Amino acid sequence: MNDLLTLSIRELIGLFGDKKLSPSEYWLAIEARVEVFEPHVQALYLYDPESARAQAKNSTERWARGEVLGPLDGIPVTLKELIATEGQPVPLGTAAMDLTPALTDAPIAARMKEDGAVIFAKTTCPDYGMLSSGLSSFHHLSRNPWDLSQNPGGSSAGAASAGAASLGPLHIGTDIGGSVRLPAGWTGLFGFKPSHGRIPVDPYYVGRCAGPMTRTVEDAAFSMATLSRPDWRDGTSLPPENIDWLDLDIYVRGMKIGLMLDAGVGLAVEAEVRDAVIAAAKRFEDAGAIIVPVEPVMTRAMLDGLDVFWRARFWGDIEALSPERRAKILPYILHWAEGGADVSGVEAVRGFNQTIAMRQACSKLFSTVDAVISPTNPIVSYPADWASPTNDPARPFEHIGFTVPWNMSEQPASSINCGFSTSGMPIGLQIVGPRFADMTVLRLSKAFETWTGGVPKWPEPPIAG
């Protein structure tokens, strides 16, 4: 790998400031990487190297004048396609959408532009962001850089593929049931879902968050000063706080950490995943934490209720489409959504009420522990062309038992690599903290990364010929 591609955001900013490297020079290294790896992973949408060169040139000139816009000035970044950027279409991953240019930047895009980041592409997602897969009726099939026959997960599929392929240091995804953490786990990245409202989103709704996907904890933390600035368009946006996002030291000794090895519902945890998470728990125990086995918070009724509510909600979004346009939706998603057509209002409310039950169960658990660790994903991997880990629209959410409750409880959670399977695929450890304790999650994640040394080597593009 080109040595420049291994640099952290902090290192890059230092080099820019010392005039030992310019944003333009760094961008050319990223551009060369995209050229050789993107044809294999197909992570990007609206990739625009010409615009990126111009943005990097402007940043280089600002650094030369000492007029830097913000902490990410000159840093290349991708945004998940669902995050609107002014003048560009937001197809929502589906061929059923009109390609109408967005009128304004979404909050995340606005913050990135304010701070001078180089937005060089959007990243792919499945139809309406409703799958944990790189499969889409609109985008190319995104693949996992660790094994191109395997799925990167989703719905922040392209962000995960791009991050693991080292197409820049920072990729922003969104997460309503695990869509940052699940693909981060399957691609070895660090994925951070902060407390609900910490990073403003538009549109916002129950459980929807956004978060950084990076190769290191510090890179994600570095981005939070930019991402977490409030925005009036998100009615759940948290008030401004003077948080030192790079204060990542933590004293683990004496912390009571719950170890959850059973999600309570869905796919069984594979042995290699279970063993890697138990080994991770031992790391915390060796550092002085008190590891306490905890029961799952999810139940079958909760997951099924959420399924009913989401089907009804999504059917409400698409029922006005013409039959011709509706037929363009990925068949898996359309078949799932059609189950919402006959859901009554009472049934939909009962389904929604299960999100409250999740919140209550999570709150009860956190009255007994300081943090929780668990698998991020129950399985090691699945084929690239599958729509989900079950590939069954009748069982669409069997893989989110460990991740979705923390969206509904609005708690911060991360996924960090905790090892590899015998097949060479990454395994993710989820770390969950109390509501608003974003720094606790980042600090515990950083401590774990320090103990393990992080991912030692990232994937390389296939050798031509």
Coordinates of C-alpha atoms in Angstrom, one line a residue:
M1 CA 0.0 0.0 0.0
N2 CA 1.1 3.5 -0.8
D3 CA 2.5 4.9 2.6
L4 CA 0.3 8.0 2.3
L5 CA -2.8 5.8 2.5
T6 CA -1.8 4.5 5.9
L7 CA -1.8 8.0 7.5
S8 CA -4.4 9.0 10.1
I9 CA -6.4 12.2 9.9
R10 CA -4.3 13.7 12.7
E11 CA -1.1 12.8 10.9
L12 CA -2.4 14.3 7.6
I13 CA -3.5 17.5 9.3
G14 CA 0.0 17.8 10.9
L15 CA 1.7 17.3 7.6
F16 CA -0.6 19.8 5.9
G17 CA 0.3 22.3 8.7
D18 CA 4.0 21.7 8.4
K19 CA 3.8 22.0 4.6
K20 CA 5.4 18.6 4.2
L21 CA 2.3 17.4 2.3
S22 CA -0.4 19.2 0.5
P23 CA -4.1 18.2 0.2
S24 CA -3.6 18.1 -3.5
E25 CA -0.7 15.6 -3.2
Y26 CA -2.7 13.5 -0.8
W27 CA -5.7 13.5 -3.0
L28 CA -3.7 12.2 -6.0
A29 CA -2.7 9.2 -3.9
I30 CA -6.4 8.5 -3.1
E31 CA -7.3 9.0 -6.8
A32 CA -4.7 6.4 -7.8
R33 CA -6.1 4.0 -5.2
V34 CA -9.7 4.5 -6.5
E35 CA -8.5 3.8 -10.0
V36 CA -7.1 0.3 -9.2
F37 CA -9.6 -0.9 -6.4
E38 CA -13.0 0.7 -7.2
P39 CA -13.6 -1.5 -10.3
H40 CA -13.5 -4.5 -8.0
V41 CA -15.5 -3.3 -5.0
Q42 CA -17.8 -0.9 -6.8
A43 CA -18.3 1.2 -3.6
L44 CA -18.8 4.7 -5.1
Y45 CA -21.6 6.7 -6.7
L46 CA -21.1 10.1 -8.4
Y47 CA -17.4 9.7 -8.1
D48 CA -15.9 13.0 -9.4
P49 CA -12.1 13.2 -9.4
E50 CA -12.1 16.5 -11.3
S51 CA -14.2 18.1 -8.6
A52 CA -12.0 16.5 -5.9
R53 CA -8.8 17.9 -7.5
A54 CA -10.4 21.4 -7.5
Q55 CA -11.5 21.0 -3.9
A56 CA -8.0 19.8 -2.9
K57 CA -6.4 22.7 -4.7
N58 CA -8.5 25.2 -2.9
S59 CA -7.6 23.5 0.4
T60 CA -3.9 23.5 -0.5
E61 CA -4.2 27.3 -1.1
R62 CA -6.0 27.8 2.2
W63 CA -3.3 25.9 4.1
A64 CA -0.6 28.0 2.4
R65 CA -2.3 31.2 3.5
G66 CA -3.0 29.9 7.0
E67 CA -6.8 30.3 6.5
V68 CA -8.0 26.8 7.2
L69 CA -11.8 26.4 7.4
G70 CA -12.0 23.7 9.9
P71 CA -10.5 20.5 11.4
L72 CA -11.2 18.4 8.3
D73 CA -9.9 20.9 5.7
G74 CA -8.4 18.9 2.8
I75 CA -9.4 15.5 4.2
P76 CA -11.1 13.3 1.5
V77 CA -14.5 12.0 2.6
T78 CA -17.4 10.0 1.1
L79 CA -21.0 10.4 2.1
K80 CA -23.6 7.6 1.9
E81 CA -25.9 8.2 -1.0
L82 CA -28.9 8.8 1.3
I83 CA -27.2 12.0 2.6
A84 CA -28.3 14.7 0.3
T85 CA -25.8 17.0 -1.5
E86 CA -27.1 20.1 -3.2
G87 CA -27.5 19.7 -7.0
Q88 CA -27.1 15.9 -7.0
P89 CA -29.8 13.3 -7.1
V90 CA -30.6 11.1 -4.1
P91 CA -31.8 7.8 -5.7
L92 CA -32.1 6.1 -2.3
G93 CA -30.5 3.0 -3.8
T94 CA -33.5 2.2 -6.0
A95 CA -34.3 2.3 -9.7
A96 CA -37.8 3.4 -8.7
M97 CA -36.8 7.0 -7.8
D98 CA -36.7 10.0 -10.1
L99 CA -33.2 11.4 -10.3
T100 CA -34.1 14.8 -9.1
P101 CA -31.3 17.0 -7.9
A102 CA -31.4 17.8 -4.2
L103 CA -32.2 21.5 -3.4
T104 CA -30.0 21.7 -0.3
D105 CA -27.2 19.9 1.5
A106 CA -28.2 17.7 4.3
P107 CA -26.7 18.6 7.7
I108 CA -23.7 16.3 7.4
A109 CA -22.9 17.5 3.9
A110 CA -23.2 21.1 5.0
R111 CA -20.8 20.6 8.0
M112 CA -18.3 18.8 5.7
K113 CA -18.3 21.7 3.2
E114 CA -18.1 24.3 6.0
D115 CA -14.9 22.6 7.3
G116 CA -13.3 22.2 3.9
A117 CA -13.4 18.4 3.5
V118 CA -12.9 17.1 0.0
I119 CA -16.2 15.3 -0.8
F120 CA -15.2 13.1 -3.7
A121 CA -18.1 10.6 -4.0
K122 CA -21.2 9.3 -2.5
T123 CA -21.3 5.6 -1.5
T124 CA -23.8 2.9 -2.5
C125 CA -26.6 1.5 -0.5
P126 CA -29.5 -1.0 -1.1
D127 CA -33.0 0.1 -2.0
Y128 CA -34.2 2.7 0.5
G129 CA -31.4 1.6 2.8
M130 CA -33.6 -1.3 3.9
L131 CA -31.1 -4.1 3.6
S132 CA -27.9 -5.2 5.2
S133 CA -26.3 -5.8 1.8
G134 CA -24.5 -4.3 -1.1
L135 CA -27.3 -5.4 -3.4
S136 CA -29.3 -2.6 -5.1
S137 CA -31.7 -2.2 -8.1
F138 CA -29.9 1.0 -8.9
H139 CA -26.2 0.8 -7.9
H140 CA -23.6 -1.7 -9.0
L141 CA -23.2 -4.7 -6.6
S142 CA -20.8 -3.6 -3.9
R143 CA -18.4 -6.2 -2.6
N144 CA -16.3 -6.9 0.4
P145 CA -12.6 -6.0 -0.2
W146 CA -11.4 -8.9 2.1
D147 CA -13.1 -11.4 -0.2
L148 CA -14.8 -10.1 -3.4
S149 CA -17.2 -13.1 -3.3
Q150 CA -18.6 -11.9 0.0
N151 CA -21.0 -9.2 1.1
P152 CA -19.8 -6.0 2.8
G153 CA -23.1 -5.8 4.7
G154 CA -25.3 -2.7 4.8
S155 CA -27.1 -0.6 4.4
S156 CA -23.9 1.5 4.5
A157 CA -22.5 -1.0 2.0
G158 CA -20.4 1.3 -0.2
A159 CA -19.0 3.2 2.8
A160 CA -17.8 -0.1 4.3
S161 CA -16.3 -1.3 1.0
A162 CA -14.6 2.1 0.4
G163 CA -13.2 2.2 3.9
A164 CA -11.7 -1.3 3.9
A165 CA -10.3 -0.7 0.4
S166 CA -8.5 2.4 1.8
L167 CA -10.3 4.8 -0.5
G168 CA -9.7 7.6 1.9
P169 CA -9.7 7.8 5.7
L170 CA -13.3 8.9 6.4
H171 CA -16.7 7.6 5.2
I172 CA -20.0 8.6 6.7
G173 CA -22.9 6.1 6.9
T174 CA -26.4 6.1 8.4
D175 CA -27.8 3.6 10.9
I176 CA -31.4 2.7 12.0
G177 CA -30.9 -0.9 13.0
G178 CA -27.2 -1.5 12.6
S179 CA -26.4 0.0 9.2
V180 CA -23.1 1.5 10.3
R181 CA -22.0 -1.2 12.8
L182 CA -23.0 -4.3 10.8
P183 CA -21.0 -3.5 7.6
A184 CA -18.1 -2.1 9.8
G185 CA -18.0 -5.5 11.6
W186 CA -18.0 -7.5 8.3
T187 CA -15.2 -5.3 6.8
G188 CA -13.0 -4.8 9.8
L189 CA -13.7 -1.1 10.1
F190 CA -14.4 1.0 13.2
G191 CA -18.0 2.1 13.0
F192 CA -19.6 4.5 15.5
K193 CA -23.3 5.1 16.0
P194 CA -23.5 8.0 18.5
S195 CA -26.4 8.9 20.8
H196 CA -29.5 9.8 18.9
G197 CA -29.3 13.4 17.9
R198 CA -25.6 13.8 18.4
I199 CA -25.0 14.0 14.6
P200 CA -28.0 15.8 13.1
V201 CA -29.7 14.1 10.2
D202 CA -32.5 15.2 7.8
P203 CA -34.9 13.5 7.4
Y204 CA -34.9 12.2 11.0
Y205 CA -37.2 9.5 12.5
V206 CA -37.2 6.9 15.2
G207 CA -33.8 5.3 15.6
R208 CA -32.1 6.9 12.6
C209 CA -28.5 8.0 13.3
A210 CA -25.4 8.7 11.2
G211 CA -21.8 8.0 12.1
P212 CA -18.3 7.7 10.8
M213 CA -16.7 4.5 9.4
T214 CA -12.9 4.6 9.6
R215 CA -9.9 2.3 9.9
T216 CA -9.1 3.6 13.4
V217 CA -11.0 4.9 16.5
E218 CA -9.1 8.2 16.5
D219 CA -10.1 9.0 12.9
A220 CA -13.8 8.5 13.8
A221 CA -13.3 10.6 17.0
F222 CA -11.5 13.3 15.0
S223 CA -14.5 13.7 12.7
M224 CA -17.0 14.1 15.5
A225 CA -16.2 17.8 16.1
T226 CA -17.5 18.5 12.7
L227 CA -20.3 16.0 12.5
S228 CA -21.8 16.8 15.9
R229 CA -22.5 20.5 15.3
P230 CA -26.3 21.0 15.9
D231 CA -28.7 21.7 13.0
W232 CA -32.2 23.0 13.4
R233 CA -33.6 20.7 10.7
D234 CA -33.2 17.7 13.1
G235 CA -35.8 18.1 15.8
T236 CA -33.8 15.6 17.9
S237 CA -30.5 17.4 17.5
L238 CA -28.7 17.6 20.9
P239 CA -27.6 21.0 22.2
P240 CA -24.0 22.1 21.7
E241 CA -21.4 20.6 24.1
N242 CA -17.8 21.4 24.6
I243 CA -16.5 17.9 24.1
D244 CA -12.8 17.1 23.6
W245 CA -13.4 14.2 21.1
L246 CA -9.7 13.3 21.1
D247 CA -9.5 12.8 24.9
L248 CA -9.6 9.0 24.5
D249 CA -7.9 7.8 27.7
I250 CA -9.9 5.7 30.1
Y251 CA -9.4 3.9 33.4
V252 CA -11.0 0.5 32.8
R253 CA -10.3 -1.0 36.2
G254 CA -13.5 -1.5 38.2
M255 CA -15.9 -0.9 35.4
K256 CA -18.7 -3.3 35.3
I257 CA -19.1 -4.5 31.7
G258 CA -21.9 -6.8 30.6
L259 CA -21.1 -9.6 28.2
M260 CA -24.0 -10.5 25.9
L261 CA -23.4 -13.6 23.8
D262 CA -27.1 -14.3 22.9
A263 CA -29.2 -11.7 21.1
G264 CA -32.4 -13.5 22.3
V265 CA -33.7 -13.7 18.7
G266 CA -32.6 -14.3 15.2
L267 CA -29.6 -16.1 13.8
A268 CA -27.5 -18.2 16.2
V269 CA -24.0 -16.9 16.9
E270 CA -21.4 -18.8 15.0
A271 CA -18.6 -20.5 17.0
E272 CA -15.8 -18.3 15.6
V273 CA -17.7 -15.1 16.4
R274 CA -18.5 -16.3 19.9
D275 CA -14.9 -17.3 20.6
A276 CA -13.5 -13.9 19.3
V277 CA -15.9 -12.0 21.5
I278 CA -15.1 -14.1 24.6
A279 CA -11.4 -13.4 23.9
A280 CA -12.2 -9.7 23.7
A281 CA -14.0 -9.8 27.0
K282 CA -10.8 -11.4 28.5
R283 CA -8.8 -8.4 27.3
F284 CA -11.2 -6.1 29.3
E285 CA -11.0 -8.4 32.3
D286 CA -7.2 -8.4 32.2
A287 CA -7.3 -4.6 32.3
G288 CA -9.3 -4.8 35.5
A289 CA -12.9 -4.6 34.3
I290 CA -15.5 -6.8 36.0
I291 CA -17.1 -8.9 33.2
V292 CA -20.7 -9.9 34.0
P293 CA -22.7 -12.2 31.7
V294 CA -26.0 -10.5 30.8
E295 CA -29.2 -11.8 29.3
P296 CA -30.5 -10.5 25.9
V297 CA -32.7 -7.5 25.7
M298 CA -34.5 -8.5 22.5
T299 CA -37.4 -10.9 22.2
R300 CA -39.3 -12.4 19.3
A301 CA -42.2 -10.1 19.9
M302 CA -40.0 -7.1 19.7
L303 CA -38.4 -8.1 16.4
D304 CA -41.6 -9.2 14.9
G305 CA -43.4 -6.0 16.0
L306 CA -40.6 -3.9 14.5
D307 CA -41.0 -5.8 11.3
V308 CA -44.7 -5.1 11.2
F309 CA -44.2 -1.4 11.9
W310 CA -41.4 -1.0 9.3
R311 CA -43.4 -2.8 6.7
A312 CA -46.4 -0.6 7.2
R313 CA -44.3 2.5 7.3
F314 CA -42.4 1.6 4.2
W315 CA -45.6 0.6 2.3
G316 CA -46.9 4.0 3.2
D317 CA -43.9 5.5 1.4
I318 CA -44.3 3.5 -1.8
E319 CA -48.0 2.8 -2.2
A320 CA -48.5 6.0 -4.3
L321 CA -45.9 4.9 -6.9
S322 CA -47.3 3.7 -10.2
P323 CA -47.2 -0.1 -10.7
E324 CA -44.5 0.4 -13.3
R325 CA -42.3 2.4 -11.0
R326 CA -43.0 0.1 -8.0
A327 CA -41.9 -2.9 -10.1
K328 CA -38.4 -1.4 -10.4
I329 CA -37.8 -1.8 -6.7
L330 CA -35.6 -4.7 -5.8
P331 CA -37.9 -7.8 -5.7
Y332 CA -36.8 -8.8 -2.2
I333 CA -37.6 -5.4 -0.8
L334 CA -40.9 -5.1 -2.7
H335 CA -42.1 -8.5 -1.5
W336 CA -41.2 -7.6 2.1
A337 CA -43.0 -4.2 1.8
E338 CA -46.1 -5.7 0.3
G339 CA -46.6 -7.3 3.7
G340 CA -47.4 -3.9 5.0
A341 CA -50.4 -3.3 2.7
D342 CA -52.8 -5.1 5.0
V343 CA -51.4 -3.9 8.3
S344 CA -54.1 -2.1 10.2
G345 CA -53.4 1.1 12.1
V346 CA -53.8 -0.7 15.4
E347 CA -51.3 -3.4 14.3
A348 CA -48.9 -0.7 13.2
V349 CA -49.1 1.0 16.6
R350 CA -48.7 -2.2 18.4
G351 CA -45.5 -2.8 16.3
F352 CA -44.2 0.6 17.1
N353 CA -44.9 0.0 20.8
Q354 CA -42.3 -2.7 20.7
T355 CA -39.6 0.0 20.1
I356 CA -40.7 1.4 23.5
A357 CA -40.4 -2.1 25.0
M358 CA -36.8 -2.3 23.6
R359 CA -36.0 1.1 25.2
Q360 CA -37.3 -0.1 28.6
A361 CA -35.3 -3.4 28.4
C362 CA -32.1 -1.5 27.5
S363 CA -32.7 1.0 30.3
K364 CA -33.2 -1.8 32.8
L365 CA -30.0 -3.5 31.7
F366 CA -27.9 -0.3 32.0
S367 CA -29.1 0.2 35.6
T368 CA -26.8 -2.8 36.4
V369 CA -23.7 -2.2 34.2
D370 CA -21.5 0.6 32.9
A371 CA -21.2 -0.8 29.4
V372 CA -22.1 -3.9 27.3
I373 CA -20.0 -5.8 24.8
S374 CA -21.4 -8.4 22.3
P375 CA -20.9 -9.6 18.8
T376 CA -21.8 -7.0 16.2
N377 CA -22.9 -9.7 13.7
P378 CA -23.9 -13.2 14.6
I379 CA -22.3 -14.7 11.4
V380 CA -18.9 -14.4 9.8
S381 CA -20.0 -13.6 6.2
Y382 CA -22.5 -14.3 3.4
P383 CA -22.4 -14.2 -0.4
A384 CA -22.1 -10.8 -2.2
D385 CA -25.3 -11.3 -4.2
W386 CA -27.5 -12.1 -1.3
A387 CA -30.1 -9.4 -0.2
S388 CA -29.5 -10.3 3.5
P389 CA -27.8 -12.8 5.7
T390 CA -30.9 -15.1 5.4
N391 CA -31.7 -14.1 1.8
D392 CA -35.3 -14.6 2.8
P393 CA -37.8 -11.6 2.7
A394 CA -40.0 -13.5 5.2
R395 CA -37.1 -13.3 7.7
P396 CA -35.4 -10.0 6.9
F397 CA -34.1 -8.9 10.3
E398 CA -32.7 -12.1 11.8
H399 CA -29.2 -10.6 11.9
I400 CA -29.9 -7.3 13.8
G401 CA -30.7 -8.7 17.2
F402 CA -27.5 -7.4 18.7
T403 CA -27.6 -3.9 17.0
V404 CA -31.2 -2.7 16.7
P405 CA -32.1 -2.3 20.4
W406 CA -29.5 0.5 20.9
N407 CA -31.1 2.5 18.1
M408 CA -34.4 2.4 19.8
S409 CA -32.9 3.2 23.2
E410 CA -30.9 6.0 21.6
Q411 CA -27.6 4.8 23.1
P412 CA -24.1 5.1 21.6
A413 CA -22.6 1.9 20.2
S414 CA -19.6 1.0 18.1
S415 CA -18.2 -1.9 16.2
I416 CA -14.5 -2.7 16.3
N417 CA -12.5 -5.5 14.8
C418 CA -11.8 -8.3 17.3
G419 CA -10.2 -10.9 15.1
F420 CA -10.6 -12.9 11.9
S421 CA -12.2 -16.1 11.0
T422 CA -10.4 -19.1 9.5
S423 CA -11.7 -18.0 6.2
G424 CA -9.9 -14.6 6.7
M425 CA -13.0 -12.5 7.2
P426 CA -13.1 -9.8 10.0
I427 CA -15.2 -10.3 13.1
G428 CA -16.8 -7.3 14.9
L429 CA -17.1 -6.6 18.6
Q430 CA -19.9 -4.2 19.6
I431 CA -19.3 -1.8 22.5
V432 CA -22.4 -0.1 23.9
G433 CA -22.6 2.7 26.5
P434 CA -25.3 4.6 28.4
R435 CA -27.3 7.2 26.6
F436 CA -25.2 10.3 25.9
A437 CA -22.0 8.6 27.0
D438 CA -20.5 8.8 23.5
M439 CA -17.0 9.3 24.9
T440 CA -17.3 6.2 27.1
V441 CA -17.8 4.1 23.9
L442 CA -15.0 5.8 22.0
R443 CA -12.6 5.5 25.0
L444 CA -13.4 1.8 25.5
S445 CA -13.0 1.2 21.8
K446 CA -9.7 3.0 21.8
A447 CA -8.4 1.0 24.7
F448 CA -9.3 -2.2 23.0
E449 CA -7.7 -1.1 19.8
T450 CA -4.5 -0.3 21.7
W451 CA -4.5 -3.7 23.4
T452 CA -4.9 -5.5 20.1
G453 CA -2.9 -3.2 17.8
G454 CA -5.8 -2.8 15.5
V455 CA -6.1 -4.3 12.0
P456 CA -2.5 -5.1 11.0
K457 CA -3.0 -5.1 7.2
W458 CA -5.8 -3.9 5.0
P459 CA -6.9 -5.5 1.7
E460 CA -5.0 -4.9 -1.6
P461 CA -6.6 -4.8 -5.0
P462 CA -6.4 -8.0 -7.0
I463 CA -3.3 -8.3 -9.2
A464 CA -4.1 -7.8 -12.8
G465 CA -3.5 -10.7 -15.1

